[in-house]
Amino acid sequence: MIIAMTNMHALQEKQKEVLQTLISMTEPPGKEQGCLSYGIFHDIEEKSVFILISEWETRQQLDRYMRSDRFSVLLGTKSLLCHPIKTQIFTVSGFDGIETVDSMRN
């Protein structure tokens, strides 16, 4: 599994416009082949910071998405931001669920 995390710091007066762009990218869910999930998060302390986290089946599917016109919309928001877009890509070989937490606490 591949996880992409993108941080965006909107200009104060452009927060609503950035949020509307981000929301438009999530509809309809699952439109992009290989996308397992796509979420938008808002920093509760710094209201102008948005974080996108998406999960992908393979790196090739994420790469195809990043070359798409749809992803270009995200890159087009750079004039609405006070810092450059920061993206990190993680390769996950496995993960544990709540069962692991429960077993550690018992």
PDB file of N, CA, C and O in Angstrom, residues 51-83:
ATOM      1  N   ILE A  51      -4.571  19.184   5.035  1.00  0.00           N
ATOM      2  CA  ILE A  51      -3.761  17.995   4.780  1.00  0.00           C
ATOM      3  C   ILE A  51      -4.613  16.999   4.012  1.00  0.00           C
ATOM      4  O   ILE A  51      -5.739  16.697   4.409  1.00  0.00           O
ATOM      5  N   LEU A  52      -4.086  16.513   2.906  1.00  0.00           N
ATOM      6  CA  LEU A  52      -4.756  15.473   2.121  1.00  0.00           C
ATOM      7  C   LEU A  52      -4.002  14.181   2.341  1.00  0.00           C
ATOM      8  O   LEU A  52      -2.772  14.155   2.257  1.00  0.00           O
ATOM      9  N   ILE A  53      -4.727  13.128   2.630  1.00  0.00           N
ATOM     10  CA  ILE A  53      -4.113  11.812   2.767  1.00  0.00           C
ATOM     11  C   ILE A  53      -4.875  10.854   1.857  1.00  0.00           C
ATOM     12  O   ILE A  53      -6.098  10.753   1.941  1.00  0.00           O
ATOM     13  N   SER A  54      -4.128  10.200   0.983  1.00  0.00           N
ATOM     14  CA  SER A  54      -4.747   9.219   0.093  1.00  0.00           C
ATOM     15  C   SER A  54      -3.983   7.911   0.182  1.00  0.00           C
ATOM     16  O   SER A  54      -2.771   7.898   0.380  1.00  0.00           O
ATOM     17  N   GLU A  55      -4.726   6.810   0.030  1.00  0.00           N
ATOM     18  CA  GLU A  55      -4.144   5.468   0.043  1.00  0.00           C
ATOM     19  C   GLU A  55      -4.307   4.862  -1.345  1.00  0.00           C
ATOM     20  O   GLU A  55      -5.384   4.965  -1.942  1.00  0.00           O
ATOM     21  N   TRP A  56      -3.270   4.203  -1.822  1.00  0.00           N
ATOM     22  CA  TRP A  56      -3.247   3.639  -3.167  1.00  0.00           C
ATOM     23  C   TRP A  56      -2.803   2.187  -3.122  1.00  0.00           C
ATOM     24  O   TRP A  56      -1.978   1.807  -2.300  1.00  0.00           O
ATOM     25  N   GLU A  57      -3.327   1.406  -4.043  1.00  0.00           N
ATOM     26  CA  GLU A  57      -2.931  -0.002  -4.138  1.00  0.00           C
ATOM     27  C   GLU A  57      -1.470  -0.128  -4.535  1.00  0.00           C
ATOM     28  O   GLU A  57      -0.734  -0.930  -3.963  1.00  0.00           O
ATOM     29  N   THR A  58      -1.038   0.644  -5.553  1.00  0.00           N
ATOM     30  CA  THR A  58       0.340   0.555  -6.044  1.00  0.00           C
ATOM     31  C   THR A  58       0.908   1.953  -6.300  1.00  0.00           C
ATOM     32  O   THR A  58       0.167   2.928  -6.469  1.00  0.00           O
ATOM     33  N   ARG A  59       2.219   2.025  -6.356  1.00  0.00           N
ATOM     34  CA  ARG A  59       2.900   3.285  -6.661  1.00  0.00           C
ATOM     35  C   ARG A  59       2.600   3.716  -8.097  1.00  0.00           C
ATOM     36  O   ARG A  59       2.459   4.904  -8.386  1.00  0.00           O
ATOM     37  N   GLN A  60       2.471   2.764  -9.008  1.00  0.00           N
ATOM     38  CA  GLN A  60       2.179   3.087 -10.402  1.00  0.00           C
ATOM     39  C   GLN A  60       0.831   3.801 -10.530  1.00  0.00           C
ATOM     40  O   GLN A  60       0.689   4.738 -11.325  1.00  0.00           O
ATOM     41  N   GLN A  61      -0.161   3.376  -9.749  1.00  0.00           N
ATOM     42  CA  GLN A  61      -1.473   4.028  -9.804  1.00  0.00           C
ATOM     43  C   GLN A  61      -1.404   5.440  -9.238  1.00  0.00           C
ATOM     44  O   GLN A  61      -2.008   6.363  -9.780  1.00  0.00           O
ATOM     45  N   LEU A  62      -0.643   5.627  -8.166  1.00  0.00           N
ATOM     46  CA  LEU A  62      -0.453   6.970  -7.622  1.00  0.00           C
ATOM     47  C   LEU A  62       0.281   7.853  -8.631  1.00  0.00           C
ATOM     48  O   LEU A  62      -0.116   8.999  -8.859  1.00  0.00           O
ATOM     49  N   ASP A  63       1.318   7.321  -9.249  1.00  0.00           N
ATOM     50  CA  ASP A  63       2.073   8.094 -10.249  1.00  0.00           C
ATOM     51  C   ASP A  63       1.177   8.515 -11.410  1.00  0.00           C
ATOM     52  O   ASP A  63       1.254   9.659 -11.881  1.00  0.00           O
ATOM     53  N   ARG A  64       0.319   7.606 -11.867  1.00  0.00           N
ATOM     54  CA  ARG A  64      -0.611   7.925 -12.966  1.00  0.00           C
ATOM     55  C   ARG A  64      -1.541   9.058 -12.532  1.00  0.00           C
ATOM     56  O   ARG A  64      -1.795  10.000 -13.281  1.00  0.00           O
ATOM     57  N   TYR A  65      -2.042   8.990 -11.304  1.00  0.00           N
ATOM     58  CA  TYR A  65      -2.915  10.038 -10.782  1.00  0.00           C
ATOM     59  C   TYR A  65      -2.182  11.387 -10.720  1.00  0.00           C
ATOM     60  O   TYR A  65      -2.735  12.421 -11.090  1.00  0.00           O
ATOM     61  N   MET A  66      -0.927  11.364 -10.303  1.00  0.00           N
ATOM     62  CA  MET A  66      -0.166  12.616 -10.178  1.00  0.00           C
ATOM     63  C   MET A  66       0.157  13.241 -11.536  1.00  0.00           C
ATOM     64  O   MET A  66       0.467  14.419 -11.608  1.00  0.00           O
ATOM     65  N   ARG A  67       0.060  12.464 -12.607  1.00  0.00           N
ATOM     66  CA  ARG A  67       0.242  13.005 -13.961  1.00  0.00           C
ATOM     67  C   ARG A  67      -1.088  13.430 -14.593  1.00  0.00           C
ATOM     68  O   ARG A  67      -1.116  13.983 -15.691  1.00  0.00           O
ATOM     69  N   SER A  68      -2.196  13.207 -13.885  1.00  0.00           N
ATOM     70  CA  SER A  68      -3.524  13.453 -14.463  1.00  0.00           C
ATOM     71  C   SER A  68      -3.929  14.922 -14.418  1.00  0.00           C
ATOM     72  O   SER A  68      -3.373  15.729 -13.661  1.00  0.00           O
ATOM     73  N   ASP A  69      -4.930  15.254 -15.243  1.00  0.00           N
ATOM     74  CA  ASP A  69      -5.499  16.602 -15.236  1.00  0.00           C
ATOM     75  C   ASP A  69      -6.147  16.897 -13.888  1.00  0.00           C
ATOM     76  O   ASP A  69      -6.093  18.024 -13.404  1.00  0.00           O
ATOM     77  N   ARG A  70      -6.741  15.890 -13.292  1.00  0.00           N
ATOM     78  CA  ARG A  70      -7.392  16.063 -11.992  1.00  0.00           C
ATOM     79  C   ARG A  70      -6.386  16.524 -10.933  1.00  0.00           C
ATOM     80  O   ARG A  70      -6.665  17.414 -10.144  1.00  0.00           O
ATOM     81  N   PHE A  71      -5.201  15.929 -10.915  1.00  0.00           N
ATOM     82  CA  PHE A  71      -4.172  16.331  -9.963  1.00  0.00           C
ATOM     83  C   PHE A  71      -3.623  17.715 -10.311  1.00  0.00           C
ATOM     84  O   PHE A  71      -3.223  18.470  -9.422  1.00  0.00           O
ATOM     85  N   SER A  72      -3.631  18.061 -11.582  1.00  0.00           N
ATOM     86  CA  SER A  72      -3.184  19.393 -11.997  1.00  0.00           C
ATOM     87  C   SER A  72      -4.018  20.489 -11.353  1.00  0.00           C
ATOM     88  O   SER A  72      -3.531  21.589 -11.094  1.00  0.00           O
ATOM     89  N   VAL A  73      -5.284  20.193 -11.077  1.00  0.00           N
ATOM     90  CA  VAL A  73      -6.158  21.147 -10.387  1.00  0.00           C
ATOM     91  C   VAL A  73      -5.569  21.482  -9.018  1.00  0.00           C
ATOM     92  O   VAL A  73      -5.539  22.633  -8.598  1.00  0.00           O
ATOM     93  N   LEU A  74      -5.092  20.459  -8.320  1.00  0.00           N
ATOM     94  CA  LEU A  74      -4.473  20.668  -7.014  1.00  0.00           C
ATOM     95  C   LEU A  74      -3.223  21.551  -7.151  1.00  0.00           C
ATOM     96  O   LEU A  74      -3.038  22.505  -6.397  1.00  0.00           O
ATOM     97  N   LEU A  75      -2.398  21.252  -8.116  1.00  0.00           N
ATOM     98  CA  LEU A  75      -1.190  22.046  -8.330  1.00  0.00           C
ATOM     99  C   LEU A  75      -1.521  23.479  -8.716  1.00  0.00           C
ATOM    100  O   LEU A  75      -0.764  24.403  -8.419  1.00  0.00           O
ATOM    101  N   GLY A  76      -2.682  23.667  -9.331  1.00  0.00           N
ATOM    102  CA  GLY A  76      -3.119  25.002  -9.736  1.00  0.00           C
ATOM    103  C   GLY A  76      -3.488  25.905  -8.577  1.00  0.00           C
ATOM    104  O   GLY A  76      -3.670  27.112  -8.760  1.00  0.00           O
ATOM    105  N   THR A  77      -3.574  25.351  -7.380  1.00  0.00           N
ATOM    106  CA  THR A  77      -3.911  26.175  -6.211  1.00  0.00           C
ATOM    107  C   THR A  77      -2.704  26.911  -5.645  1.00  0.00           C
ATOM    108  O   THR A  77      -2.842  27.665  -4.682  1.00  0.00           O
ATOM    109  N   LYS A  78      -1.526  26.738  -6.230  1.00  0.00           N
ATOM    110  CA  LYS A  78      -0.321  27.314  -5.623  1.00  0.00           C
ATOM    111  C   LYS A  78      -0.395  28.827  -5.461  1.00  0.00           C
ATOM    112  O   LYS A  78       0.201  29.374  -4.539  1.00  0.00           O
ATOM    113  N   SER A  79      -1.166  29.510  -6.285  1.00  0.00           N
ATOM    114  CA  SER A  79      -1.301  30.962  -6.134  1.00  0.00           C
ATOM    115  C   SER A  79      -2.185  31.320  -4.928  1.00  0.00           C
ATOM    116  O   SER A  79      -2.232  32.483  -4.521  1.00  0.00           O
ATOM    117  N   LEU A  80      -2.869  30.336  -4.366  1.00  0.00           N
ATOM    118  CA  LEU A  80      -3.732  30.542  -3.200  1.00  0.00           C
ATOM    119  C   LEU A  80      -3.026  30.188  -1.889  1.00  0.00           C
ATOM    120  O   LEU A  80      -3.621  30.277  -0.821  1.00  0.00           O
ATOM    121  N   LEU A  81      -1.752  29.796  -1.994  1.00  0.00           N
ATOM    122  CA  LEU A  81      -1.015  29.302  -0.834  1.00  0.00           C
ATOM    123  C   LEU A  81       0.096  30.264  -0.428  1.00  0.00           C
ATOM    124  O   LEU A  81       0.660  30.970  -1.265  1.00  0.00           O
ATOM    125  N   CYS A  82       0.427  30.250   0.862  1.00  0.00           N
ATOM    126  CA  CYS A  82       1.530  31.100   1.327  1.00  0.00           C
ATOM    127  C   CYS A  82       2.844  30.320   1.417  1.00  0.00           C
ATOM    128  O   CYS A  82       3.891  30.920   1.643  1.00  0.00           O
ATOM    129  N   HIS A  83       2.807  28.988   1.234  1.00  0.00           N
ATOM    130  CA  HIS A  83       4.006  28.153   1.190  1.00  0.00           C
ATOM    131  C   HIS A  83       3.821  27.144   0.069  1.00  0.00           C
ATOM    132  O   HIS A  83       2.685  26.787  -0.261  1.00  0.00           O
TER     133      HIS A  83
END
